[in-house]
Tab-separated table of C-alpha atoms and ligand atoms in Angstrom:
chain	number	residue	atom	x	y	z
P	6	UNK	CA	19.714	-21.127	-46.214
P	7	UNK	CA	18.705	-19.055	-43.177
P	8	UNK	CA	15.389	-17.659	-43.923
P	9	UNK	CA	14.251	-15.149	-41.265
P	10	UNK	CA	10.400	-14.489	-41.232
P	11	UNK	CA	9.004	-11.636	-39.982
P	12	UNK	CA	5.102	-11.487	-39.548
P	13	UNK	CA	2.964	-8.386	-39.246
P	14	UNK	CA	-0.081	-6.515	-39.767
P	15	UNK	CA	2.086	-3.828	-40.981
P	16	UNK	CA	-0.799	-1.100	-39.949
P	17	UNK	CA	2.238	0.514	-40.595
P	18	UNK	CA	5.277	-0.580	-40.937
P	19	UNK	CA	7.792	1.024	-38.392
P	20	UNK	CA	11.353	1.516	-37.094
P	21	UNK	CA	10.644	-0.683	-34.487
P	22	UNK	CA	10.268	-3.891	-36.992
P	23	UNK	CA	12.544	-2.618	-38.652
P	24	UNK	CA	15.559	-2.810	-36.518
P	25	UNK	CA	13.700	-5.771	-35.348
P	26	UNK	CA	14.839	-7.926	-38.583
P	27	UNK	CA	17.981	-6.004	-38.812
P	28	UNK	CA	19.161	-7.065	-35.437
P	29	UNK	CA	17.658	-10.836	-35.751
P	30	UNK	CA	19.366	-10.962	-39.612
P	31	UNK	CA	22.926	-9.896	-37.917
P	32	UNK	CA	22.769	-12.176	-34.450
P	33	UNK	CA	22.086	-14.995	-36.420
P	34	UNK	CA	23.556	-14.557	-39.550
P	35	UNK	CA	20.447	-14.715	-41.815
P	36	UNK	CA	20.966	-14.573	-45.368
P	37	UNK	CA	17.632	-12.389	-45.843
P	38	UNK	CA	14.584	-11.685	-44.124
P	39	UNK	CA	10.984	-11.848	-45.341
P	40	UNK	CA	8.123	-9.446	-44.244
P	41	UNK	CA	4.652	-11.500	-44.138
P	42	UNK	CA	2.137	-8.954	-43.963
P	43	UNK	CA	-1.085	-10.839	-42.535
P	44	UNK	CA	-4.455	-11.336	-44.505
P	45	UNK	CA	-7.154	-10.319	-42.773
P	46	UNK	CA	-5.972	-10.682	-38.870
P	47	UNK	CA	-7.663	-13.210	-36.085
P	48	UNK	CA	-6.511	-11.429	-33.544
P	49	UNK	CA	-7.193	-8.217	-34.119
P	50	UNK	CA	-10.756	-8.712	-35.449
P	51	UNK	CA	-11.760	-5.973	-33.084
P	52	UNK	CA	-10.919	-3.029	-35.189
P	53	UNK	CA	-10.664	-2.169	-39.047
P	54	UNK	CA	-7.170	-3.533	-40.567
P	55	UNK	CA	-5.880	-0.892	-43.185
P	56	UNK	CA	-6.009	-2.634	-46.421
P	57	UNK	CA	-4.170	-5.426	-47.396
P	58	UNK	CA	-2.853	-4.066	-50.561
P	59	UNK	CA	-1.894	-0.746	-48.891
P	60	UNK	CA	-0.110	-2.923	-46.005
P	61	UNK	CA	2.125	-4.228	-48.820
P	62	UNK	CA	3.196	-1.872	-50.494
P	63	UNK	CA	4.074	-0.071	-47.079
P	64	UNK	CA	6.331	-2.931	-45.949
P	65	UNK	CA	7.643	-2.721	-49.663
P	66	UNK	CA	8.487	0.611	-49.778
P	67	UNK	CA	10.184	0.557	-45.769
P	68	UNK	CA	12.308	-2.345	-46.936
P	69	UNK	CA	13.611	-1.634	-50.363
P	70	UNK	CA	16.670	-0.589	-49.486
P	71	UNK	CA	17.902	-3.654	-47.670
P	72	UNK	CA	19.347	-6.510	-49.845
P	73	UNK	CA	19.041	-8.421	-46.946
P	74	UNK	CA	14.999	-7.776	-47.000
P	75	UNK	CA	12.153	-8.767	-49.319
P	76	UNK	CA	8.101	-8.974	-48.564
P	77	UNK	CA	6.413	-11.867	-49.125
P	78	UNK	CA	2.522	-12.115	-50.297
P	79	UNK	CA	1.377	-15.874	-49.162
P	80	UNK	CA	-0.244	-14.231	-46.759
P	81	UNK	CA	-2.432	-11.675	-48.547
P	82	UNK	CA	-3.086	-13.719	-50.977
P	83	UNK	CA	-4.799	-16.714	-48.927
P	84	UNK	CA	-8.058	-16.578	-48.499
P	85	UNK	CA	-9.146	-15.875	-44.580
P	86	UNK	CA	-7.362	-15.449	-41.684
P	87	UNK	CA	-3.291	-15.392	-41.128
P	88	UNK	CA	-2.394	-18.610	-38.777
P	89	UNK	CA	1.738	-18.739	-38.723
P	90	UNK	CA	1.720	-22.363	-39.593
P	91	UNK	CA	0.135	-21.833	-42.553
P	92	UNK	CA	2.703	-18.542	-43.135
P	93	UNK	CA	5.949	-20.984	-42.246
P	94	UNK	CA	4.320	-23.877	-44.196
P	95	UNK	CA	3.463	-22.378	-47.182
P	96	UNK	CA	7.151	-20.368	-47.342
P	97	UNK	CA	8.726	-24.010	-46.774
P	98	UNK	CA	7.113	-25.037	-49.402
P	99	UNK	CA	9.339	-21.814	-52.042
P	100	UNK	CA	12.699	-22.529	-50.213
P	101	UNK	CA	12.456	-26.787	-48.609
P	102	UNK	CA	15.843	-26.947	-48.365
P	103	UNK	CA	16.101	-23.476	-46.184
P	104	UNK	CA	15.761	-22.992	-41.686
P	105	UNK	CA	13.506	-21.145	-40.927
P	106	UNK	CA	13.618	-18.535	-38.081
P	107	UNK	CA	10.096	-16.812	-37.291
P	108	UNK	CA	10.955	-13.273	-35.482
P	109	UNK	CA	7.775	-12.732	-33.285
P	110	UNK	CA	7.329	-9.990	-30.361
P	111	UNK	CA	7.627	-11.570	-26.745
P	112	UNK	CA	3.991	-10.417	-26.267
P	113	UNK	CA	3.001	-12.628	-28.767
P	114	UNK	CA	5.225	-15.412	-27.727
P	115	UNK	CA	3.419	-16.048	-24.669
P	116	UNK	CA	-0.005	-16.473	-26.382
P	117	UNK	CA	1.567	-18.752	-29.043
P	118	UNK	CA	0.359	-22.184	-27.524
P	119	UNK	CA	-3.361	-20.545	-28.250
P	120	UNK	CA	-1.984	-20.587	-31.494
P	121	UNK	CA	-3.523	-23.072	-34.049
P	122	UNK	CA	-0.907	-26.073	-33.977
P	123	UNK	CA	1.376	-24.492	-32.561
P	124	UNK	CA	3.045	-27.547	-32.510
P	125	UNK	CA	3.602	-27.909	-36.044
P	126	UNK	CA	4.780	-24.777	-36.168
P	127	UNK	CA	7.720	-25.022	-33.724
P	128	UNK	CA	8.667	-28.116	-35.865
P	129	UNK	CA	8.773	-26.199	-39.399
P	130	UNK	CA	11.096	-22.799	-37.874
P	131	UNK	CA	13.471	-21.875	-34.736
P	132	UNK	CA	11.369	-19.353	-32.865
P	133	UNK	CA	12.851	-15.607	-31.749
P	134	UNK	CA	10.972	-13.572	-29.533
P	135	UNK	CA	12.097	-10.366	-29.562
P	136	UNK	CA	11.887	-8.006	-26.666
P	137	UNK	CA	12.275	-5.277	-24.966
P	138	UNK	CA	15.667	-4.978	-22.872
P	139	UNK	CA	15.565	-6.557	-19.009
P	140	UNK	CA	12.653	-7.859	-19.814
P	141	UNK	CA	12.274	-11.761	-18.780
P	142	UNK	CA	10.254	-14.570	-21.112
P	143	UNK	CA	7.629	-16.390	-18.779
P	144	UNK	CA	8.582	-19.867	-21.473
P	145	UNK	CA	7.154	-22.277	-18.981
P	146	UNK	CA	4.766	-24.036	-21.791
P	147	UNK	CA	6.988	-22.948	-24.287
P	148	UNK	CA	9.136	-26.664	-26.008
P	149	UNK	CA	12.454	-26.829	-24.254
P	150	UNK	CA	15.118	-25.008	-26.919
P	151	UNK	CA	12.912	-23.746	-29.334
P	152	UNK	CA	12.873	-19.816	-28.255
P	153	UNK	CA	15.691	-17.682	-28.236
P	154	UNK	CA	15.385	-14.143	-27.022
P	155	UNK	CA	16.958	-11.283	-28.613
P	156	UNK	CA	16.563	-7.527	-27.513
P	157	UNK	CA	16.068	-4.782	-29.239
P	158	UNK	CA	16.520	-1.009	-28.802
P	159	UNK	CA	13.429	0.095	-30.711
P	160	UNK	CA	10.457	-1.420	-28.712
P	161	UNK	CA	8.507	1.648	-27.660
P	162	UNK	CA	7.691	2.138	-31.931
P	163	UNK	CA	4.170	0.425	-32.317
P	164	UNK	CA	1.737	0.509	-35.199
P	165	UNK	CA	-0.924	1.432	-32.726
P	166	UNK	CA	0.877	4.789	-31.751
P	167	UNK	CA	1.565	5.623	-35.345
P	168	UNK	CA	-2.468	5.684	-36.472
P	169	UNK	CA	-3.094	7.628	-32.857
P	170	UNK	CA	-0.425	10.117	-33.798
P	171	UNK	CA	-1.926	10.300	-37.668
P	172	UNK	CA	-5.077	10.713	-36.410
P	173	UNK	CA	-4.461	13.615	-34.210
P	174	UNK	CA	-2.459	15.356	-36.735
P	175	UNK	CA	1.088	14.759	-34.988
P	176	UNK	CA	3.955	13.816	-36.705
P	177	UNK	CA	5.006	9.745	-37.308
P	178	UNK	CA	8.173	11.206	-39.259
P	179	UNK	CA	11.333	9.098	-37.886
P	180	UNK	CA	9.347	6.977	-36.407
P	181	UNK	CA	9.068	4.873	-40.016
P	182	UNK	CA	10.470	5.486	-43.100
P	183	UNK	CA	10.581	9.176	-44.954
P	184	UNK	CA	8.215	6.542	-48.229
P	185	UNK	CA	6.000	5.014	-45.836
P	186	UNK	CA	5.419	9.056	-43.824
P	187	UNK	CA	4.478	10.219	-47.958
P	188	UNK	CA	2.748	7.184	-47.950
P	189	UNK	CA	0.362	7.883	-45.189
P	190	UNK	CA	0.497	11.031	-45.908
P	191	UNK	CA	-0.784	10.736	-50.372
P	192	UNK	CA	-2.993	7.947	-49.494
P	193	UNK	CA	-4.909	9.732	-46.282
P	194	UNK	CA	-4.609	6.380	-44.523
P	195	UNK	CA	-5.079	6.763	-40.373
P	196	UNK	CA	-6.757	10.663	-40.849
P	197	UNK	CA	-9.705	11.422	-38.873
P	198	UNK	CA	-13.014	11.890	-41.756
E	221	ATP	P1	0.033	-2.927	-33.130
E	221	ATP	O1	0.112	-1.801	-32.177
E	221	ATP	O2	-1.348	-2.607	-34.011
E	221	ATP	O3	-0.216	-3.926	-32.561
E	221	ATP	P2	2.909	-3.735	-33.368
E	221	ATP	O4	3.426	-2.064	-33.850
E	221	ATP	O5	2.287	-4.280	-32.703
E	221	ATP	O6	1.177	-3.266	-34.192
E	221	ATP	P3	2.886	-5.656	-35.578
E	221	ATP	O7	2.093	-5.634	-36.805
E	221	ATP	O8	1.470	-6.347	-34.466
E	221	ATP	O9	3.230	-4.135	-34.775
E	221	ATP	O10	3.796	-6.346	-35.197
E	221	ATP	C1	4.310	-7.507	-35.931
E	221	ATP	C2	5.532	-8.190	-35.377
E	221	ATP	O11	6.444	-7.152	-34.913
E	221	ATP	C3	4.912	-8.345	-33.870
E	221	ATP	O12	6.025	-9.950	-33.589
E	221	ATP	C4	5.278	-7.662	-32.518
E	221	ATP	O13	5.086	-8.115	-31.758
E	221	ATP	C5	7.239	-7.031	-33.112
E	221	ATP	N1	6.680	-5.723	-33.008
E	221	ATP	C6	5.422	-4.452	-32.932
E	221	ATP	N2	6.636	-3.956	-32.565
E	221	ATP	C7	7.701	-3.803	-32.256
E	221	ATP	C8	9.040	-2.873	-31.749
E	221	ATP	N3	9.080	-1.873	-31.627
E	221	ATP	N4	10.076	-3.578	-31.687
E	221	ATP	C9	9.994	-4.613	-31.683
E	221	ATP	N5	9.178	-6.321	-32.390
E	221	ATP	C10	8.379	-5.217	-32.865
E	222	MG	MG1	0.941	-6.226	-32.083
């Protein structure tokens, strides 16, 4: 089995994430892609991240219609900050015979060497960096052959942008799936109070 692993804060999940996962699924002939919302994210400690349960539910809503997509609770059910190496080793325990493909934005790839036990993470999975068309990766320090790049067309969408739009009363229709628009409205997430 070939399994894609898409880690993220998903605050909220948006069509950039979904397009990237779909593109990598097709390109690498993956049997499934597992979205893994982070626990308390250590790289974003400067801002309050929404409750894990809200981020998890939005990710479930967003992925529900795709039979190859699913959502894992491994990171939100683990105590403490999320490290990719822990995500990958937990999934490897669940799927011992699978080949894992970790999907990440190229922005995050460049910080990868600062990750806890980066070398172990490269042992556990092949890494796929999703980029804007025309982007070239500064990969001097990455282990040779451990990273592939895939261009995706929807890179201009970000969770930061979706939160800012909601806070200022602008629509996020078509930037995130319809069910996520409705979930945000229903819960009042991101609206300034
Ligand atoms: P924020 O704006 O809060 O940083 P984000 O939009 O970058 O959020 P994350 O949850 O941080 O979303 O991203 C999860 C993963 O998806 C990361 O690897 C990130 O690089 C990647 N990603 C984010 N936005 C896009 C996009 N538009 N297209 C492809 N990949 C993306
Ligand atoms: Mg980001």
